[in-house]
Short mmCIF file of C-alpha atoms in Angstrom, two decimals:
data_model
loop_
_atom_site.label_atom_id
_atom_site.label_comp_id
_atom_site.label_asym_id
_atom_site.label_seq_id
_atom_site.Cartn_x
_atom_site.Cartn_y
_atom_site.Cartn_z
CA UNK A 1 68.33 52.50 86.56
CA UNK A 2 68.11 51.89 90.29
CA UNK A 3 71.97 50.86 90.79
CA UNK A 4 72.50 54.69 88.75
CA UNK A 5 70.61 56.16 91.25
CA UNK A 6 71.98 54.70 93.85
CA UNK A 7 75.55 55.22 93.21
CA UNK A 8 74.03 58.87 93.00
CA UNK A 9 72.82 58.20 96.48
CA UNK A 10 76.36 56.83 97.96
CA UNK A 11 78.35 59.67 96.19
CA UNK A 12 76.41 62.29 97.72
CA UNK A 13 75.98 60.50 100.89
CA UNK A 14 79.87 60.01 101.45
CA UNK A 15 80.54 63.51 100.38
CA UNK A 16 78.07 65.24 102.88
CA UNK A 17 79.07 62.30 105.59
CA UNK A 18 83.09 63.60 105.24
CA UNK A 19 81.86 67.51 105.35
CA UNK A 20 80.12 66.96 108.38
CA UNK A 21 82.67 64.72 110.30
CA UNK A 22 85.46 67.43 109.48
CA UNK A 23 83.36 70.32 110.69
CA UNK A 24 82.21 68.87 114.18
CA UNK A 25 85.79 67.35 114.46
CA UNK A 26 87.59 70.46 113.88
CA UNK A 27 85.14 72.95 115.59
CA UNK A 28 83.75 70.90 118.30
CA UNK A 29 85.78 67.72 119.13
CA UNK A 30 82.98 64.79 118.47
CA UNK A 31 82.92 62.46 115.77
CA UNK A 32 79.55 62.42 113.51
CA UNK A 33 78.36 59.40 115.16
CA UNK A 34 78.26 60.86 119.05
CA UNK A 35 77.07 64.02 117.62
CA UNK A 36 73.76 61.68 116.42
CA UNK A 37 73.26 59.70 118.99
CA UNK A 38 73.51 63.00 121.51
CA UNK A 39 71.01 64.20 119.31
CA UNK A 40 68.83 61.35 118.92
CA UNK A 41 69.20 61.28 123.49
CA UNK A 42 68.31 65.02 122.91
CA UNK A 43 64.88 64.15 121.55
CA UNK A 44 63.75 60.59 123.25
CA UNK A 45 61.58 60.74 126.22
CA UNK A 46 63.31 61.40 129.53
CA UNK A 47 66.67 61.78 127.46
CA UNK A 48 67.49 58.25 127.60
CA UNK A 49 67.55 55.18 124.93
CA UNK A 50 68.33 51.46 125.15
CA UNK A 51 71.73 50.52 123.47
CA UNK A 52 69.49 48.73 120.79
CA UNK A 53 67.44 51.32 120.24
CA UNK A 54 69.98 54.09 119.70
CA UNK A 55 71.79 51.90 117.65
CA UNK A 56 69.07 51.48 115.06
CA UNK A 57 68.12 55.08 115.22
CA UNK A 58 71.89 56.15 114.30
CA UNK A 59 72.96 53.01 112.19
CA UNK A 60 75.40 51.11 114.04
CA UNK A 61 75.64 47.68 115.00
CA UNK A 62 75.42 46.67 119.27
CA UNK A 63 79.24 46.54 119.35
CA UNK A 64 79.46 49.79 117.51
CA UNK A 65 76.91 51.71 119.39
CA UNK A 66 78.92 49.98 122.78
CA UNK A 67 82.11 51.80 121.80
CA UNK A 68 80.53 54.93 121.19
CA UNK A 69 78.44 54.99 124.18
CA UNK A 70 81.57 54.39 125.87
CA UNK A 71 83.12 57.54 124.36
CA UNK A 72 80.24 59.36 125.44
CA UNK A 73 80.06 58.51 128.84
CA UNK A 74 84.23 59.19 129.06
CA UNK A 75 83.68 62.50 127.68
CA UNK A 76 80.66 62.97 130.21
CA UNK A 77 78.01 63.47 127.73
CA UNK A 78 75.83 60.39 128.85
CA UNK A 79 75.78 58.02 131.30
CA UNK A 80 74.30 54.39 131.92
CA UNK A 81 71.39 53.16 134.05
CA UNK A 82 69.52 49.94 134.20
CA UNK A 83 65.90 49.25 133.40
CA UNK A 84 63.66 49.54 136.38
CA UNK A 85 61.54 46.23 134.57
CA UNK A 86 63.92 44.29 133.29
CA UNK A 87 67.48 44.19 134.49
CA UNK A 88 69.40 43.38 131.55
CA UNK A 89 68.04 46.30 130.05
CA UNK A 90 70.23 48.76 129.86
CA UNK A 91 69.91 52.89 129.02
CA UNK A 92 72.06 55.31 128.05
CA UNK A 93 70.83 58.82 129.34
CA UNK A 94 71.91 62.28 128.22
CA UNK A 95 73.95 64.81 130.68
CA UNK A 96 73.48 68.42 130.76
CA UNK A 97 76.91 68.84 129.44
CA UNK A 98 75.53 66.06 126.48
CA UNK A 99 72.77 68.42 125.69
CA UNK A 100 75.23 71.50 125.84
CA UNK A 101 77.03 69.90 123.33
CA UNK A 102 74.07 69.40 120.82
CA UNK A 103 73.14 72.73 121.66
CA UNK A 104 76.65 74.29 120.45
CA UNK A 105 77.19 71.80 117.82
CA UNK A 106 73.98 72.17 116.33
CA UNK A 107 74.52 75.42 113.83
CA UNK A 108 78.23 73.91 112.73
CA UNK A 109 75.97 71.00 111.49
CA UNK A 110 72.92 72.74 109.65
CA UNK A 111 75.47 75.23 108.34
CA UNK A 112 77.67 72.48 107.03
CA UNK A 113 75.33 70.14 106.04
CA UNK A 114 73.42 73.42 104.02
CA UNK A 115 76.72 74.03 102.20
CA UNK A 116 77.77 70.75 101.54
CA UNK A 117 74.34 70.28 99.13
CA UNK A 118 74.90 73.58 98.33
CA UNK A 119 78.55 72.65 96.68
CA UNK A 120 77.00 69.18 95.44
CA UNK A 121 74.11 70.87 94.13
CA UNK A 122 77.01 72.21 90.96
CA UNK A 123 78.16 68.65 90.25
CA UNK A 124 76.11 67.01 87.64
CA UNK A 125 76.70 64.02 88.53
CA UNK A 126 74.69 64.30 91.75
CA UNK A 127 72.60 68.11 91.34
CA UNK A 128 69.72 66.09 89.67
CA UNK A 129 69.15 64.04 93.03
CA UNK A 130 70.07 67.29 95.79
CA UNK A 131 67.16 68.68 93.87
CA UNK A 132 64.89 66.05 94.45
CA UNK A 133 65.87 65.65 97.97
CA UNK A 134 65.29 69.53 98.48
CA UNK A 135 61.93 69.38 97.06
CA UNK A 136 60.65 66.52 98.72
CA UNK A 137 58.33 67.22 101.88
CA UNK A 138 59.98 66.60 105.04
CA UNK A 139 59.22 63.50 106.59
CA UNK A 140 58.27 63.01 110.12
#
């Protein structure tokens, strides 16, 4: 029963996942991945993460979330800085223009992501768990 579900789980996941990337690709000109971790900057305290931390939050492994941040910082969205206590600590901060970005980018995901369970919600093979996941409290 639980591998069922969870093919249910990677279908739906994988089908949303491609939605999104398309629609902030084609309207805004970031990849899934920055548009998360500019959100996730968006949100933490002072704007800024350590490279472990954001990479947790958003899923990717340290050399993964090294190439993005690197992306980020071409495109001017974040930038770097060192921890104050510990030197080998290192940040990656949001811009303004980073936060501009989340800030126009924002509705293209919501609206996307709302249609994209919207359209799975008709396939049978997956409308049993949108369902659930639409009835469920939100957490956090």
């Amino acid at each position: 029963m639980d591998a069922l579900v969870w093919d249910q789980v990677v279908t739906l996941h994988g089908r949303v996942e491609n939605e999104l990337a398309k629609a902030l690709q084609r309207r805004h000109g970031i990849g899934l991945s920055e548009f998360r971790a500019l959100c996730r900057l968006s949100r933490a305290d002072d704007g800024e993460l350590r490279m472990q931390e954001l990479a947790d939050l958003i899923g990717l492994n340290q050399s993964s979330v090294s190439r993005l941040v690197a992306r980020l910082e071409t495109a001017g969205f974040t930038r770097r800085d060192l921890c104050a206590n510990d030197r080998r600590g290192v940040y990656t901060v949001i811009t303004d223009e980073g936060r501009a970005t989340v800030e126009n980018a924002s509705p293209t995901y919501y609206e996307t992501l709302s249609q994209a369970l919207d359209d799975a919600s008709s396939d049978p093979r997956v409308s049993g768990l949108v369902t659930a996941l639409r009835t469920e409290a939100p957490v956090g």
